[in-house]
mmCIF file of C-alpha atoms in Angstrom:
data_model
loop_
_atom_site.group_PDB
_atom_site.id
_atom_site.type_symbol
_atom_site.label_atom_id
_atom_site.label_comp_id
_atom_site.label_asym_id
_atom_site.label_seq_id
_atom_site.Cartn_x
_atom_site.Cartn_y
_atom_site.Cartn_z
ATOM 1 C CA ASP A 261 -7.969 9.909 12.186
ATOM 2 C CA ILE A 262 -8.237 11.102 8.882
ATOM 3 C CA GLN A 263 -10.524 9.701 6.695
ATOM 4 C CA MET A 264 -9.997 9.146 2.466
ATOM 5 C CA THR A 265 -13.468 8.135 0.688
ATOM 6 C CA GLN A 266 -13.300 7.433 -2.628
ATOM 7 C CA SER A 267 -15.876 7.596 -5.551
ATOM 8 C CA PRO A 268 -17.314 6.017 -6.999
ATOM 9 C CA SER A 269 -16.281 2.579 -5.806
ATOM 10 C CA SER A 270 -16.863 0.707 -9.303
ATOM 11 C CA LEU A 271 -17.173 2.591 -13.197
ATOM 12 C CA SER A 272 -17.341 0.732 -16.146
ATOM 13 C CA ALA A 273 -16.014 2.942 -18.896
ATOM 14 C CA SER A 274 -15.955 2.247 -23.005
ATOM 15 C CA VAL A 275 -12.332 1.560 -24.491
ATOM 16 C CA GLY A 276 -10.536 4.521 -25.154
ATOM 17 C CA ASP A 277 -12.770 7.105 -22.934
ATOM 18 C CA ARG A 278 -11.132 9.592 -19.595
ATOM 19 C CA VAL A 279 -11.917 8.319 -16.797
ATOM 20 C CA THR A 280 -11.953 10.134 -13.468
ATOM 21 C CA ILE A 281 -11.443 8.945 -10.009
ATOM 22 C CA THR A 282 -11.903 11.072 -6.674
ATOM 23 C CA CYS A 283 -10.735 11.505 -3.294
ATOM 24 C CA ARG A 284 -11.458 13.115 -0.760
ATOM 25 C CA ALA A 285 -9.896 13.595 2.533
ATOM 26 C CA SER A 286 -11.706 13.874 5.710
ATOM 27 C CA GLN A 287 -9.116 17.082 6.629
ATOM 28 C CA GLY A 288 -6.404 18.976 4.443
ATOM 29 C CA ILE A 289 -3.325 17.167 3.435
ATOM 30 C CA SER A 290 -2.002 19.562 1.396
ATOM 31 C CA LYS A 291 -0.357 17.593 -0.906
ATOM 32 C CA TYR A 292 0.441 14.099 0.705
ATOM 33 C CA LEU A 293 -1.570 12.053 -1.478
ATOM 34 C CA ALA A 294 -0.082 8.459 -3.613
ATOM 35 C CA TRP A 295 -2.635 6.846 -6.413
ATOM 36 C CA TYR A 296 -1.663 2.853 -6.783
ATOM 37 C CA GLN A 297 -3.171 0.905 -9.428
ATOM 38 C CA GLN A 298 -4.018 -2.836 -8.112
ATOM 39 C CA LYS A 299 -4.406 -6.046 -11.005
ATOM 40 C CA PRO A 300 -6.526 -8.848 -9.624
ATOM 41 C CA GLY A 301 -4.209 -11.053 -8.125
ATOM 42 C CA LYS A 302 -0.697 -8.536 -7.800
ATOM 43 C CA ALA A 303 0.350 -5.697 -5.529
ATOM 44 C CA PRO A 304 -0.399 -3.038 -6.077
ATOM 45 C CA LYS A 305 1.720 -0.361 -8.205
ATOM 46 C CA LEU A 306 2.725 3.551 -8.059
ATOM 47 C CA LEU A 307 1.496 5.757 -10.371
ATOM 48 C CA ILE A 308 1.230 9.338 -8.324
ATOM 49 C CA TYR A 309 3.200 10.557 -5.764
ATOM 50 C CA ALA A 310 2.235 13.887 -4.839
ATOM 51 C CA ALA A 311 -0.686 14.366 -6.183
ATOM 52 C CA SER A 312 0.107 14.633 -9.109
ATOM 53 C CA ALA A 313 3.584 13.283 -9.740
ATOM 54 C CA LEU A 314 3.729 10.689 -12.862
ATOM 55 C CA GLN A 315 5.812 7.936 -11.236
ATOM 56 C CA SER A 316 8.901 6.818 -13.612
ATOM 57 C CA GLY A 317 7.964 4.451 -15.770
ATOM 58 C CA VAL A 318 3.587 5.169 -15.364
ATOM 59 C CA PRO A 319 2.030 6.034 -19.391
ATOM 60 C CA SER A 320 1.113 9.376 -19.549
ATOM 61 C CA ARG A 321 -2.296 9.027 -19.801
ATOM 62 C CA PHE A 322 -2.836 9.388 -15.951
ATOM 63 C CA SER A 323 -2.869 12.296 -13.823
ATOM 64 C CA GLY A 324 -3.111 13.551 -11.154
ATOM 65 C CA SER A 325 -5.164 16.862 -9.330
ATOM 66 C CA GLY A 326 -6.009 18.124 -6.437
ATOM 67 C CA SER A 327 -4.762 19.844 -2.915
ATOM 68 C CA GLY A 328 -6.216 20.324 -0.265
ATOM 69 C CA THR A 329 -9.231 17.895 0.928
ATOM 70 C CA ASP A 330 -10.101 16.752 -2.816
ATOM 71 C CA PHE A 331 -8.250 14.689 -5.360
ATOM 72 C CA THR A 332 -8.724 13.300 -8.650
ATOM 73 C CA LEU A 333 -7.627 10.664 -10.423
ATOM 74 C CA THR A 334 -7.869 10.572 -14.651
ATOM 75 C CA ILE A 335 -7.238 8.501 -17.428
ATOM 76 C CA SER A 336 -7.452 9.855 -20.794
ATOM 77 C CA SER A 337 -7.718 7.243 -22.807
ATOM 78 C CA LEU A 338 -9.257 4.014 -20.664
ATOM 79 C CA GLN A 339 -7.005 1.015 -22.541
ATOM 80 C CA PRO A 340 -7.990 -2.353 -22.163
ATOM 81 C CA GLU A 341 -4.967 -2.911 -19.204
ATOM 82 C CA ASP A 342 -6.058 -0.993 -17.145
ATOM 83 C CA VAL A 343 -8.684 -2.824 -15.209
ATOM 84 C CA ALA A 344 -7.694 -2.991 -12.046
ATOM 85 C CA SER A 345 -8.355 -1.845 -8.960
ATOM 86 C CA TYR A 346 -7.486 1.973 -8.103
ATOM 87 C CA TYR A 347 -6.752 3.470 -4.955
ATOM 88 C CA CYS A 348 -5.833 6.857 -3.005
ATOM 89 C CA GLN A 349 -3.463 6.737 -0.254
ATOM 90 C CA LYS A 350 -2.235 9.869 2.267
ATOM 91 C CA TYR A 351 0.962 10.426 3.559
ATOM 92 C CA ASN A 352 0.886 13.468 5.508
ATOM 93 C CA THR A 353 1.216 11.736 8.652
ATOM 94 C CA ALA A 354 1.154 8.309 10.913
ATOM 95 C CA PRO A 355 -1.495 6.820 10.263
ATOM 96 C CA LEU A 356 -0.459 5.853 6.313
ATOM 97 C CA THR A 357 -4.126 5.584 4.967
ATOM 98 C CA PHE A 358 -5.484 4.474 1.995
ATOM 99 C CA GLY A 359 -8.929 4.699 0.081
ATOM 100 C CA GLY A 360 -11.502 1.722 0.204
ATOM 101 C CA GLY A 361 -11.143 2.040 -3.739
ATOM 102 C CA THR A 362 -12.339 2.057 -6.586
ATOM 103 C CA LYS A 363 -12.477 -0.355 -9.164
ATOM 104 C CA VAL A 364 -12.766 0.258 -13.654
ATOM 105 C CA GLU A 365 -14.175 -2.763 -16.312
ATOM 106 C CA ILE A 366 -14.228 -2.470 -19.773
ATOM 107 C CA LYS A 367 -17.763 -1.416 -20.718
ATOM 108 C CA GLN B 274 15.369 -3.054 -9.500
ATOM 109 C CA VAL B 275 14.876 -3.408 -5.523
ATOM 110 C CA GLN B 276 12.623 -7.044 -4.874
ATOM 111 C CA LEU B 277 10.519 -7.845 -2.332
ATOM 112 C CA GLN B 278 10.308 -11.549 -0.745
ATOM 113 C CA GLU B 279 7.715 -12.859 1.931
ATOM 114 C CA SER B 280 7.592 -15.261 3.665
ATOM 115 C CA GLY B 281 6.838 -17.551 6.418
ATOM 116 C CA PRO B 282 3.352 -20.020 7.728
ATOM 117 C CA GLY B 283 0.320 -19.151 5.603
ATOM 118 C CA LEU B 284 -1.984 -20.543 8.538
ATOM 119 C CA VAL B 285 -2.276 -19.497 12.503
ATOM 120 C CA LYS B 286 -4.602 -20.307 15.092
ATOM 121 C CA PRO B 287 -6.392 -17.958 16.843
ATOM 122 C CA SER B 288 -4.668 -16.471 19.879
ATOM 123 C CA GLU B 289 -1.123 -17.273 18.838
ATOM 124 C CA THR B 290 1.502 -14.786 16.583
ATOM 125 C CA LEU B 291 1.177 -14.347 13.145
ATOM 126 C CA SER B 292 5.204 -14.018 11.796
ATOM 127 C CA LEU B 293 6.603 -12.643 8.627
ATOM 128 C CA THR B 294 9.657 -12.357 6.641
ATOM 129 C CA CYS B 295 10.431 -9.510 3.430
ATOM 130 C CA SER B 296 13.528 -10.758 2.291
ATOM 131 C CA VAL B 297 14.878 -7.347 -0.233
ATOM 132 C CA SER B 298 17.065 -7.694 -2.522
ATOM 133 C CA GLY B 299 18.539 -5.449 -5.207
ATOM 134 C CA ASP B 300 19.040 -3.030 -2.522
ATOM 135 C CA SER B 301 20.176 -2.283 0.642
ATOM 136 C CA ILE B 302 18.429 -1.881 3.462
ATOM 137 C CA SER B 303 19.101 1.197 4.776
ATOM 138 C CA PRO B 304 18.375 4.025 4.462
ATOM 139 C CA TYR B 305 14.693 3.371 3.890
ATOM 140 C CA TYR B 306 11.569 2.982 5.127
ATOM 141 C CA TRP B 307 9.856 -0.323 5.329
ATOM 142 C CA SER B 308 6.647 -1.146 5.141
ATOM 143 C CA TRP B 309 3.998 -3.796 6.333
ATOM 144 C CA ILE B 310 0.090 -3.355 4.022
ATOM 145 C CA ARG B 311 -2.513 -6.361 3.827
ATOM 146 C CA GLN B 312 -5.095 -7.203 2.691
ATOM 147 C CA PRO B 313 -8.054 -8.900 3.443
ATOM 148 C CA PRO B 314 -10.791 -10.782 1.404
ATOM 149 C CA GLY B 315 -12.365 -8.647 -0.714
ATOM 150 C CA LYS B 316 -11.418 -5.878 0.633
ATOM 151 C CA GLY B 317 -9.071 -3.042 0.094
ATOM 152 C CA LEU B 318 -5.871 -1.976 1.442
ATOM 153 C CA GLU B 319 -5.182 -1.311 5.396
ATOM 154 C CA TRP B 320 -1.450 -0.300 6.714
ATOM 155 C CA ILE B 321 0.081 -1.560 9.568
ATOM 156 C CA GLY B 322 3.583 -0.420 10.135
ATOM 157 C CA TYR B 323 6.703 0.861 9.681
ATOM 158 C CA VAL B 324 10.509 0.377 10.588
ATOM 159 C CA TYR B 325 12.815 2.256 9.409
ATOM 160 C CA TYR B 326 16.751 1.662 8.711
ATOM 161 C CA SER B 327 17.776 1.762 11.938
ATOM 162 C CA GLY B 328 14.955 0.237 13.924
ATOM 163 C CA SER B 329 12.454 3.066 15.090
ATOM 164 C CA THR B 330 8.569 2.317 14.375
ATOM 165 C CA ASN B 331 5.514 3.598 13.515
ATOM 166 C CA HIS B 332 2.885 1.250 13.490
ATOM 167 C CA ASP B 333 -1.413 2.012 13.057
ATOM 168 C CA PRO B 334 -3.338 3.255 16.493
ATOM 169 C CA SER B 335 -6.259 0.404 15.892
ATOM 170 C CA LEU B 336 -3.225 -2.626 16.191
ATOM 171 C CA LYS B 337 -2.703 -1.123 19.569
ATOM 172 C CA SER B 338 0.062 -3.220 21.143
ATOM 173 C CA ARG B 339 -0.137 -6.879 19.433
ATOM 174 C CA VAL B 340 2.285 -4.962 16.459
ATOM 175 C CA THR B 341 6.114 -5.591 16.855
ATOM 176 C CA MET B 342 8.804 -5.013 13.555
ATOM 177 C CA SER B 343 11.907 -6.007 13.941
ATOM 178 C CA VAL B 344 15.085 -5.139 10.981
ATOM 179 C CA ASP B 345 18.340 -7.225 11.103
ATOM 180 C CA THR B 346 20.743 -5.104 8.395
ATOM 181 C CA SER B 347 23.122 -7.387 7.936
ATOM 182 C CA ARG B 348 20.568 -9.976 6.517
ATOM 183 C CA ASN B 349 19.141 -7.116 4.448
ATOM 184 C CA HIS B 350 15.601 -8.498 5.848
ATOM 185 C CA PHE B 351 13.124 -6.748 7.856
ATOM 186 C CA SER B 352 10.393 -8.696 10.377
ATOM 187 C CA LEU B 353 6.583 -8.510 11.169
ATOM 188 C CA ASN B 354 5.349 -9.965 14.757
ATOM 189 C CA LEU B 355 0.944 -9.852 14.856
ATOM 190 C CA LYS B 356 0.413 -10.978 18.574
ATOM 191 C CA SER B 357 -3.397 -12.503 19.920
ATOM 192 C CA VAL B 358 -4.628 -13.285 15.337
ATOM 193 C CA THR B 359 -8.099 -13.643 15.629
ATOM 194 C CA ALA B 360 -9.766 -14.652 11.860
ATOM 195 C CA ALA B 361 -9.960 -10.556 11.081
ATOM 196 C CA ASP B 362 -6.293 -10.744 10.614
ATOM 197 C CA THR B 363 -6.279 -13.228 7.370
ATOM 198 C CA ALA B 364 -5.050 -11.090 5.127
ATOM 199 C CA VAL B 365 -3.160 -11.159 1.933
ATOM 200 C CA TYR B 366 0.406 -9.601 3.756
ATOM 201 C CA TYR B 367 2.169 -6.949 1.103
ATOM 202 C CA CYS B 368 5.986 -5.726 3.110
ATOM 203 C CA ALA B 369 7.135 -2.502 0.513
ATOM 204 C CA ARG B 370 9.913 0.082 0.521
ATOM 205 C CA SER B 371 9.595 4.238 0.912
ATOM 206 C CA ARG B 372 11.816 6.794 0.713
ATOM 207 C CA THR B 373 10.694 9.286 3.051
ATOM 208 C CA GLY B 374 7.729 6.565 5.325
ATOM 209 C CA GLN B 375 5.666 7.841 2.910
ATOM 210 C CA TYR B 376 4.483 6.368 -0.320
ATOM 211 C CA PHE B 377 5.123 3.442 -1.719
ATOM 212 C CA ASP B 378 7.346 2.411 -5.027
ATOM 213 C CA PHE B 379 8.097 -1.493 -3.979
ATOM 214 C CA TRP B 380 6.466 -3.643 -3.128
ATOM 215 C CA GLY B 381 6.652 -8.170 -2.626
ATOM 216 C CA ARG B 382 3.934 -9.520 -4.090
ATOM 217 C CA GLY B 383 2.335 -11.128 -0.921
ATOM 218 C CA THR B 384 1.767 -13.923 0.626
ATOM 219 C CA PRO B 385 -1.999 -15.117 1.980
ATOM 220 C CA VAL B 386 -2.308 -16.000 6.041
ATOM 221 C CA THR B 387 -5.248 -17.867 7.369
ATOM 222 C CA VAL B 388 -6.342 -17.538 11.252
ATOM 223 C CA SER B 389 -7.880 -20.667 11.509
ATOM 224 C CA SER B 390 -8.055 -23.453 14.515
#
């Protein structure tokens, strides 16, 4: 099975900073990648699908890029409400595997 | 707006079967894929499997033959049975929708399940 590895596992940044999270697949998955945001005690929320397509209603400061094995989620200007864990998920084939997550905090 | 609501016992004894139901409102069960995803305490997300509105299923091979999923289109809900549970199955269980069996656009709030005697 394809493994999904996220880095870093956690980060702390200031309000207004540009934040980048990386997700690497152990084999190529084309652009079959989604990103989710999960706030404490809440269900995950879809942010990005097809590696770079923004889900309706998601702020434009979130963006995704990449294809094949290497992907990034970028928050262009970190806001206090962005404190959350972020997960990538591959979906080229089953099983639909998630990355281990990245916890984002405000410095 | 689609809403999903998980229901089921919050405590299950080891070796018994965990049974959950997800009720869907605001849209029809068809023609979507309906997944179960779980999150052990303090850990990441794990996909369990999905059931298509037609009844076909797919699940994570690591769960082997312990998983059974079904759909009831007349009642607009779908279900999960996970048998022979152990403490490792303790988690918050989420149900979620996907249009194509790929990524998940709507999620339930999640229901915690503890496996303990």
